[in-house]
Tab-separated table of C-alpha atoms in Angstrom:
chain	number	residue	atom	x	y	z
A	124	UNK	CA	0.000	0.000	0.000
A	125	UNK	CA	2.819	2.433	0.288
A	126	UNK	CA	4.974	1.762	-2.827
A	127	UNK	CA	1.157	2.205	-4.487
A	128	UNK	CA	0.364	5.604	-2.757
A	129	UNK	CA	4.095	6.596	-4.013
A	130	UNK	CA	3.424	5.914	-6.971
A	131	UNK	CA	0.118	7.964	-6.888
A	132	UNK	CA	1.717	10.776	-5.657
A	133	UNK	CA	4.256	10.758	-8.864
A	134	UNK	CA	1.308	10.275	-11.263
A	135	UNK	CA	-0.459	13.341	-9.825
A	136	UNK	CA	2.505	15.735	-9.987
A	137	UNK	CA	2.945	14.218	-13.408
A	138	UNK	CA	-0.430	14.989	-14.680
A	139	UNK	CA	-0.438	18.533	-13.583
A	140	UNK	CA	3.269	19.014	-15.134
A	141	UNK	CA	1.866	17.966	-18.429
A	142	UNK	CA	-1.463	19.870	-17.605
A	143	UNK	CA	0.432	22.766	-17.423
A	144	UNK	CA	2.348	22.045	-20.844
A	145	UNK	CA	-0.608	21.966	-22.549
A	146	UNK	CA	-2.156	24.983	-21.203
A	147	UNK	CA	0.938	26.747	-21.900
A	148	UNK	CA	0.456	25.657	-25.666
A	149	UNK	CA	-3.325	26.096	-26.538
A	150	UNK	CA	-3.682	28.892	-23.798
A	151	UNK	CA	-6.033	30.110	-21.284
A	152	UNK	CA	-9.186	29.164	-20.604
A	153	UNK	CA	-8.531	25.868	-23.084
A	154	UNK	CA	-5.890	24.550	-20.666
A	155	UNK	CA	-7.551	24.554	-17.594
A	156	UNK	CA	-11.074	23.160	-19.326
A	157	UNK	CA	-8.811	20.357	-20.797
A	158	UNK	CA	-7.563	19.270	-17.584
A	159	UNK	CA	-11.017	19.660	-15.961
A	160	UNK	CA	-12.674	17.531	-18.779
A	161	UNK	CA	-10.300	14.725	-18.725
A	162	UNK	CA	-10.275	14.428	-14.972
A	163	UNK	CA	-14.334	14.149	-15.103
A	164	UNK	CA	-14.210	11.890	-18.039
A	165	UNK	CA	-12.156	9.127	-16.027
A	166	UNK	CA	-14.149	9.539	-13.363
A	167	UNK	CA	-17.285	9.147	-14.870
A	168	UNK	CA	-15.345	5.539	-16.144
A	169	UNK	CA	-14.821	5.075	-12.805
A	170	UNK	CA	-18.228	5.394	-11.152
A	171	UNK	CA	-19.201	2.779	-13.992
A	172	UNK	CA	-16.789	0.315	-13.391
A	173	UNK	CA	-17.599	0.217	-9.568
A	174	UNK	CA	-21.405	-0.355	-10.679
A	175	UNK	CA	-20.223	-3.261	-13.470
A	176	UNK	CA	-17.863	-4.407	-10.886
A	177	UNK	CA	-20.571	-5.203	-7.930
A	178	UNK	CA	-24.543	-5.383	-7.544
A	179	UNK	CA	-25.464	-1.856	-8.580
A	180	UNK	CA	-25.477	0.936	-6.081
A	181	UNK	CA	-28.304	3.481	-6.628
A	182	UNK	CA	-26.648	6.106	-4.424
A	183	UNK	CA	-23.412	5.504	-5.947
A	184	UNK	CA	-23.314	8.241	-8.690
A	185	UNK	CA	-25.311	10.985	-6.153
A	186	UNK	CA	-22.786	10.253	-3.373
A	187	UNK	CA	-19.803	10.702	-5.566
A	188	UNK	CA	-20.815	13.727	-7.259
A	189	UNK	CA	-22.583	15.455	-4.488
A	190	UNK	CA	-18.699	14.771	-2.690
A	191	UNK	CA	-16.724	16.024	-5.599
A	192	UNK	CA	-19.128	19.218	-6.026
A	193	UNK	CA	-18.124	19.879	-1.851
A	194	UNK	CA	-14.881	18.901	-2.515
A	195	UNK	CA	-14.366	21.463	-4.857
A	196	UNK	CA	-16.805	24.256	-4.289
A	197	UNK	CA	-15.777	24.408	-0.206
A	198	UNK	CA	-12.469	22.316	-0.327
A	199	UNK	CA	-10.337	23.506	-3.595
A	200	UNK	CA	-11.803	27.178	-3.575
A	201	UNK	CA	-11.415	27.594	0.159
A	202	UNK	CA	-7.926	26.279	-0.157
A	203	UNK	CA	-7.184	28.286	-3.026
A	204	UNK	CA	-8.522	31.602	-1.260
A	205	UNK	CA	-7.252	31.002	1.957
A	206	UNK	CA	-3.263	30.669	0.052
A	207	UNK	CA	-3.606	33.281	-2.295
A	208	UNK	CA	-4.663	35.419	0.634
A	209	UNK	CA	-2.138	35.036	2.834
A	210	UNK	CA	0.473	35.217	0.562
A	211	UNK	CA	-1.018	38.361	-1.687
A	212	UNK	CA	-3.595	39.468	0.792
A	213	UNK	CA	-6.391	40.559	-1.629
A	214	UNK	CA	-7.204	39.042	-5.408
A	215	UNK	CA	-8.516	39.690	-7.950
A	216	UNK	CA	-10.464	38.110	-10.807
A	217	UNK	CA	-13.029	38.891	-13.687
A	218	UNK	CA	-16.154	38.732	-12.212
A	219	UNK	CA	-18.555	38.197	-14.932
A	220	UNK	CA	-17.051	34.681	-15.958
A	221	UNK	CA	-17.445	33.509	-12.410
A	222	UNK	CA	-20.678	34.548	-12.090
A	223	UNK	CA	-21.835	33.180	-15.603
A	224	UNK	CA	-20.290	29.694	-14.030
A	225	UNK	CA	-21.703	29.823	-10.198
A	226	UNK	CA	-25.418	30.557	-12.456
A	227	UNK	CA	-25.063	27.167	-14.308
A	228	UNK	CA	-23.682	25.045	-11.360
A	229	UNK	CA	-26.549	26.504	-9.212
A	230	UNK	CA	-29.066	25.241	-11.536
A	231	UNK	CA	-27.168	21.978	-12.519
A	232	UNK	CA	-26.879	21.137	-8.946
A	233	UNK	CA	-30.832	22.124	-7.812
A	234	UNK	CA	-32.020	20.060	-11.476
A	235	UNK	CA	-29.952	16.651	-10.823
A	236	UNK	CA	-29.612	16.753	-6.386
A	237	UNK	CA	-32.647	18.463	-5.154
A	238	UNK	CA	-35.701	18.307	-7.622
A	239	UNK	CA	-35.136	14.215	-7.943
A	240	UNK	CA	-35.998	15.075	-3.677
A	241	UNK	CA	-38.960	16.366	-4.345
A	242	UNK	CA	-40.145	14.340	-7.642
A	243	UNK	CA	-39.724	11.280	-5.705
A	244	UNK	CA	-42.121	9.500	-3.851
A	245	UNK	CA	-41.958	6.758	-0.927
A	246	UNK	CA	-43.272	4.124	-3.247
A	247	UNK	CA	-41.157	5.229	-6.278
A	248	UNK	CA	-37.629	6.266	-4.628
A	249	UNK	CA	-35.555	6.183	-8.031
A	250	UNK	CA	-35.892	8.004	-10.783
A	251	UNK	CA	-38.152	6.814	-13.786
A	252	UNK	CA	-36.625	6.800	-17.552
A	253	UNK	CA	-38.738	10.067	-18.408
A	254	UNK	CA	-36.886	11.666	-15.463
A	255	UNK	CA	-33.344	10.441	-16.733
A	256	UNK	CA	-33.565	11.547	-19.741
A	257	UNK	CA	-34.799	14.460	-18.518
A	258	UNK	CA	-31.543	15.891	-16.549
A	259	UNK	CA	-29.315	14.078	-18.838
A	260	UNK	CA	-30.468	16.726	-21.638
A	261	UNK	CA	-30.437	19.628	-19.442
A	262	UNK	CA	-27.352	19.154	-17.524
A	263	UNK	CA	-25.731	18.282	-21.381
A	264	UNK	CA	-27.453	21.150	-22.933
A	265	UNK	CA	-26.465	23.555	-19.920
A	266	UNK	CA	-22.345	22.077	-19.929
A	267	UNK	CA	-22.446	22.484	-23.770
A	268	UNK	CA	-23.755	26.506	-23.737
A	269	UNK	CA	-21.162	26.921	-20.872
A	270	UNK	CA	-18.382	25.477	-22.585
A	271	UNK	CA	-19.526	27.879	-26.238
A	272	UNK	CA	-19.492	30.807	-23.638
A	273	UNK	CA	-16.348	30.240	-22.094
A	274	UNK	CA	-14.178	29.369	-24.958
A	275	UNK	CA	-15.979	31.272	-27.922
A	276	UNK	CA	-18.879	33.926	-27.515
A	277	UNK	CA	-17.452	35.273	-23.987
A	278	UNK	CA	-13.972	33.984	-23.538
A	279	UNK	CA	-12.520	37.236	-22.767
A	280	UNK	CA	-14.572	36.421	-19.182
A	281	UNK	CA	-12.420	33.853	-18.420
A	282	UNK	CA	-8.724	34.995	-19.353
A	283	UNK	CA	-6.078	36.015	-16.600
A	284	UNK	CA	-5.788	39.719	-16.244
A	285	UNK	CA	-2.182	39.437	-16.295
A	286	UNK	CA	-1.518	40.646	-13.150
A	287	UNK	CA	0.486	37.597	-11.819
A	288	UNK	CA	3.569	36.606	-10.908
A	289	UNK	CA	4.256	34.521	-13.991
A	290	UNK	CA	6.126	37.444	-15.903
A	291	UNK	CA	8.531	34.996	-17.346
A	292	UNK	CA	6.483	31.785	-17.655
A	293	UNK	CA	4.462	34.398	-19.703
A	294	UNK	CA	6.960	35.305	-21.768
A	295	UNK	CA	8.584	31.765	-21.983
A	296	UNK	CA	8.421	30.190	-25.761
A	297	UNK	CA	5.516	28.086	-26.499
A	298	UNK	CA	5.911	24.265	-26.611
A	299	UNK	CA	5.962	23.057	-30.064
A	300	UNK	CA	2.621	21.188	-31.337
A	301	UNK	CA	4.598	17.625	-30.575
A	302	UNK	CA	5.649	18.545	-27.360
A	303	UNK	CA	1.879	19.245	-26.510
A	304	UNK	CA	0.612	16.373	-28.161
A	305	UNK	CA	3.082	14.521	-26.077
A	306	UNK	CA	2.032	16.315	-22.641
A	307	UNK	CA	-1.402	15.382	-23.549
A	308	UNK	CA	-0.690	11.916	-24.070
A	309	UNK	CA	1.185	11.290	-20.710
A	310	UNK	CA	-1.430	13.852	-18.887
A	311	UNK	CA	-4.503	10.664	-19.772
A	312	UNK	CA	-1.916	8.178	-19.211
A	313	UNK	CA	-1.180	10.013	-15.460
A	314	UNK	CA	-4.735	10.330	-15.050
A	315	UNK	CA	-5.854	7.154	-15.788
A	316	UNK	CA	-3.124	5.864	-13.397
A	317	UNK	CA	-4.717	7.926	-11.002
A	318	UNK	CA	-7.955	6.608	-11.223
A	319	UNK	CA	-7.248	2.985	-11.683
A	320	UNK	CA	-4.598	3.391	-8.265
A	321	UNK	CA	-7.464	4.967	-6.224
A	322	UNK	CA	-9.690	2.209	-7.258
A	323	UNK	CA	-7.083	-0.493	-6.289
A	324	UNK	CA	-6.533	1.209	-3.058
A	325	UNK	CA	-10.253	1.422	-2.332
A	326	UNK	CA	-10.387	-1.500	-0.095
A	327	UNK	CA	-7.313	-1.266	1.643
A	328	UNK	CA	-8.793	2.699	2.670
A	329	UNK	CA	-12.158	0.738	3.370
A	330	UNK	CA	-10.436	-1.411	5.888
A	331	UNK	CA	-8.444	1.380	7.221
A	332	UNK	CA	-12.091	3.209	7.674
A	333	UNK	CA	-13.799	0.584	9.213
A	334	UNK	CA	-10.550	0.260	11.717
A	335	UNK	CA	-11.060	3.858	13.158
A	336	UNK	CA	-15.258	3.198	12.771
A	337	UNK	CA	-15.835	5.790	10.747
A	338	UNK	CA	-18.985	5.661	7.925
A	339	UNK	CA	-18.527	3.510	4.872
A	340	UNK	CA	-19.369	7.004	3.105
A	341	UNK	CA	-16.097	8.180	3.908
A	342	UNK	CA	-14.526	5.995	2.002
A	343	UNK	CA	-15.861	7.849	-1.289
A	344	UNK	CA	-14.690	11.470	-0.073
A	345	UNK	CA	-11.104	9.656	0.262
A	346	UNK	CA	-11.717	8.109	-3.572
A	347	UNK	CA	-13.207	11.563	-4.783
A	348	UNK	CA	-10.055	13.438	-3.105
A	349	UNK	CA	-7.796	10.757	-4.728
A	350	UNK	CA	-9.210	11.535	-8.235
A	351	UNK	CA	-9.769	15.200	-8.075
A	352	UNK	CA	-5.860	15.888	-6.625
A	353	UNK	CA	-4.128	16.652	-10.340
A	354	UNK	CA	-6.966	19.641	-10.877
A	355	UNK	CA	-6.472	20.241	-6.853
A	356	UNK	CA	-2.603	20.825	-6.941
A	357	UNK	CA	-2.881	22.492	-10.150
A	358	UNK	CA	-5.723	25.256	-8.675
A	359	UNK	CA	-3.419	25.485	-5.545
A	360	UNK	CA	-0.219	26.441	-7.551
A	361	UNK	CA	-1.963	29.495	-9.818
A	362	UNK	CA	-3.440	30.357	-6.487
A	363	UNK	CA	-0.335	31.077	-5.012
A	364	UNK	CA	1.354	32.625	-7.955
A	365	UNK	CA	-1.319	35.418	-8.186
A	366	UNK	CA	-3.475	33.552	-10.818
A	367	UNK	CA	-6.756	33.225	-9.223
A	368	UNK	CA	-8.793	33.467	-12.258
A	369	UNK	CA	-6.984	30.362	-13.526
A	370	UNK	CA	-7.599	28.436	-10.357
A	371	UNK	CA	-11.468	29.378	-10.109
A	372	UNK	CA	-11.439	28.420	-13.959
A	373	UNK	CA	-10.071	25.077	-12.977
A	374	UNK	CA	-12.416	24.192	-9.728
A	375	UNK	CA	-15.568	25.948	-11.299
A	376	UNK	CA	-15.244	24.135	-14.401
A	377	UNK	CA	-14.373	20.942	-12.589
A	378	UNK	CA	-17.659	21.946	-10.679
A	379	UNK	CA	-19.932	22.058	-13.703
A	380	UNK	CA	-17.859	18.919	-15.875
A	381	UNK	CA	-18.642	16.678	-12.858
A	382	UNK	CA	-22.251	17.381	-13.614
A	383	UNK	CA	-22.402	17.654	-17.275
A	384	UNK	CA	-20.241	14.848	-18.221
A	385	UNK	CA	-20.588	12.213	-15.797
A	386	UNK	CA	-24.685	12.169	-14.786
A	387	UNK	CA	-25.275	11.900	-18.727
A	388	UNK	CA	-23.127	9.537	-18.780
A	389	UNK	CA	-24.500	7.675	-15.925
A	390	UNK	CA	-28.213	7.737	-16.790
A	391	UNK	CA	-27.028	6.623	-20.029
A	392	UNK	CA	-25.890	3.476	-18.711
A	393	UNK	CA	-29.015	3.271	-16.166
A	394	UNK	CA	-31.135	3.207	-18.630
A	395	UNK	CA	-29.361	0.889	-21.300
A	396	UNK	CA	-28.969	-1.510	-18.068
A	397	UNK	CA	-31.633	-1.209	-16.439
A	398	UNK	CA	-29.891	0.025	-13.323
A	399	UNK	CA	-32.328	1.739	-10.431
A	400	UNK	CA	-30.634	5.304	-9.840
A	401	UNK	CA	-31.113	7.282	-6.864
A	402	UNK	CA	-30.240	11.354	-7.422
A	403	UNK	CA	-31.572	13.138	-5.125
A	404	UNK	CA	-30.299	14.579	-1.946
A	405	UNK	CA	-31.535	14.232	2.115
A	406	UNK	CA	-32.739	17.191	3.592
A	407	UNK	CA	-28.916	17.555	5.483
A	408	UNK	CA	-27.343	17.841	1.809
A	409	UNK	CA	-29.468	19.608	0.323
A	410	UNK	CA	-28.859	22.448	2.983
A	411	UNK	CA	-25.291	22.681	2.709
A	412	UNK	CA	-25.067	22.537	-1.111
A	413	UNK	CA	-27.631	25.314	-1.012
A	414	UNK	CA	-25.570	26.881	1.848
A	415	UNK	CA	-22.233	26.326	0.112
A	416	UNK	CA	-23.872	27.846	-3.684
A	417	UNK	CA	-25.149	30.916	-1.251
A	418	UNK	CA	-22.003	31.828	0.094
A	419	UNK	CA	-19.902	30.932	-3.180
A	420	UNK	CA	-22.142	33.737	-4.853
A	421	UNK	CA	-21.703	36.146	-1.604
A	422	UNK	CA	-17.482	35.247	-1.937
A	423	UNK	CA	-17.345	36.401	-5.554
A	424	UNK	CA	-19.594	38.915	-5.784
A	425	UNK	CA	-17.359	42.354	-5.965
A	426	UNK	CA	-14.660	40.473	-7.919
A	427	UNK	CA	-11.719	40.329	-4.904
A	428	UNK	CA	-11.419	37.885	-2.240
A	429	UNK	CA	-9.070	37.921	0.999
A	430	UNK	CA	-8.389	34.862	3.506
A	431	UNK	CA	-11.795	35.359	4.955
A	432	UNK	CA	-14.125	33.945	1.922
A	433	UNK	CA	-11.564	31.005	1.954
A	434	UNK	CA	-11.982	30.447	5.940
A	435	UNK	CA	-15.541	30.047	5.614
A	436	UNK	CA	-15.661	27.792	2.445
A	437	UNK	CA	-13.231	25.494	4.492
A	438	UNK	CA	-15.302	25.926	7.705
A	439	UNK	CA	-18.269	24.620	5.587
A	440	UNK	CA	-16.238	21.676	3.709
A	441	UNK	CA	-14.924	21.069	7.332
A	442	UNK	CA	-19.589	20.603	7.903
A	443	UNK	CA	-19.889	18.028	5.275
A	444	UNK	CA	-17.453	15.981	6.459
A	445	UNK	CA	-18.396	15.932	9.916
A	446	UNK	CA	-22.012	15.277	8.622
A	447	UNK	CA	-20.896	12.343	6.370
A	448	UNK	CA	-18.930	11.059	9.571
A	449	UNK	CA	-21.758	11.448	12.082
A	450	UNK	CA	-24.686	10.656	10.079
C-alpha cells in the first residue's frame, strides 16, 4: 500500500506538469477546461466500473458527485482563497465569468440533487426513464452553452488579467505542437493511473475506515479526493502565484464537468442496463449545497477575495465531512 500511494503521488505531480504544458500551448481558458474535462471523463469511467464491478449501487453516482461538487466548491476554492490570501492578501479576478459559471452550477446542482428530492415519492424512490432523460439533456445542454461561452462567444470572461507573478512563464516560448501532443498523451496516461490506483486502493482505505469506525461514506470522499488531486494541486499552484482566475477556472469548471459529463453519462448506462438510480439529496445535503452555492455567490460577488471567503468555504467543507462522519 505504500509503494502504491508513491506511486500515486508521482502520477499526480505528473499529470499537472503535463497539464500545465498543454495549457501553456493552446492557452487560457482551453488549458484549464482540458484538464477539468479529462479528470471528469475518467471519473465518470470510474463510477461505472464500480457499478459493473458489484450489484449496482443506486446512491453511488449521487454520493460521488454530491462529494466532488463539496470537494471542490468548499475544499479547492477555500484552499485556493485562503493561500492566495495570505500570501497576496487581496485578489482579484473577472467577475462576470465567475458569475456566468456559479449561475449554471446553481441550476445543474438544484435540477440533478434536489428536484429528484422532491419528484420522488416513498413508493417510487428512483428516478423513472422520463426523469433520466430528462436531466441528462439539461445538464448536457447547460455544460455544452457553458463550454460555447467560455471558450468562444465570452472567452474574454475567463482569461487572466495578467496581473500575476508569472512574468517569465508568460513570456517563456511556447511548446511546439509535438511537445503538446506529447504532454497530452502522458497527462490521460497520469490520469488514468490515477484513477485505476485509487480504485485499487479502495479497499485497503475501506479497511483502514472501518478500523477507526468511521462511515462507509467516507470511504468515497477519500476516492473523490484521490481523483480530483491533479486539478487540486494544479488550482493550488496558480493560487499562489497570483493567478486566481486560472484556479477558479479550474475548480468551477471541474464543478460544472462533474455534472455535465458524468450524470449523462451515468443515466445513459441506467437506462441501457436497467440500473435503479437514486439522485436526489436528504434534507442535510441539500442544505449545505444550497448553503455552500449561497455563500460561493456572496465570496465572488465584488470580484476580490481575501483569507476570509476562503476560511468560511473550508469551515463549511470542514460541515460536510463531519455530517458524512456522524450521520
Amino acid at each position: 500500500m505504500v509503494a502504491a500511494s508513491a506511486i500515486l503521488v508521482g502520477c499526480i505531480l505528473a499529470a499537472v506538469h503535463h497539464a500545465e504544458v498543454v495549457a501553456h500551448r493552446v492557452g487560457e481558458p482551453f488549458g484549464t477546461l482540458i484538464l477539468a474535462v479529462a479528470v471528469t471523463i475518467i471519473e465518470a469511467s470510474l463510477i461505472l466500473s464500480m457499478m459493473l464491478s458489484g450489484a449496482a449501487n443506486p446512491t453511488l453516482p449521487r454520493d460521488t458527485v454530491f462529494a466532488a461538487i463539496m470537494l471542490i466548491l468548499n475544499g479547492l476554492v477555500g484552499a485556493c482563497l485562503l493561500v492566495g490570501g495570505v500570501r497576496h492578501r487581496e485578489q482579484h479576478f473577472v467577475l462576470e465569468g465567475v458569475n456566468a459559471a456559479l449561475c449554471v452550477l446553481a441550476a445543474m446542482a438544484t435540477l440533478v440533487l434536489v428536484l429528484p428530492s422532491v419528484a420522488a415519492t416513498p413508493t417510487a424512490p428512483a428516478y423513472s426513464a422520463a426523469h433520466l432523460v430528462f436531466i441528462a439533456l439539461v445538464s448536457s445542454t447547460l455544460y455544452a452553452t457553458f463550454i460555447f461561452v467560455q471558450t468562444i462567444r465570452h472567452r474574454d470572461y475567463f482569461l487572466p488579467e495578467g496581473s500575476g507573478d508569472l512574468k517569465a512563464e508568460a513570456h517563456a516560448i511556447p511548446p511546439t505542437t509535438r511537445q503538446a501532443a506529447y504532454s497530452f498523451g502522458l497527462l490521460l496516461l497520469a490520469l488514468g493511473s490515477v484513477v485505476l490506483l485509487a480504485k485499487s486502493l479502495s479497499h485497503p482505505i475501506e479497511e483502514a475506515v472501518a478500523a477507526v469506525a468511521l462511515p462507509r461514506g467516507f470511504v468515497g470522499i477519500v476516492i473523490a479526493a484521490l481523483v480530483l488531486a491533479p486539478e487540486g494541486l494544479a488550482a493550488l499552484q496558480a493560487a499562489r502565484r497570483n493567478r486566481l482566475q486560472t484556479s477558479l477556472n479550474l475548480a468551477l469548471g471541474s464543478a460544472l464537468a462533474t455534472i455535465g459529463l458524468t450524470i449523462p453519462t451515468v443515466a445513459a448506462a441506467a437506462l441501457i442496463m436497467r440500473w435503479p438510480l437514486s439522485l436526489g439529496l436528504d434534507q442535510t445535503g441539500i442544505t449545505l449545497l444550497a448553503v455552500s452555492l449561497m455563500v460561493a455567490m456572496l465570496s465572488f460577488g465584488t470580484g476580490r477575495t481575501t483569507i476570509l471567503q476562503g476560511a468560511v468555504h473550508l469551515v463549511l467543507l470542514a460541515a460536510y465531512i463531519f455530517r458524512t462522519i456522524v450521520a
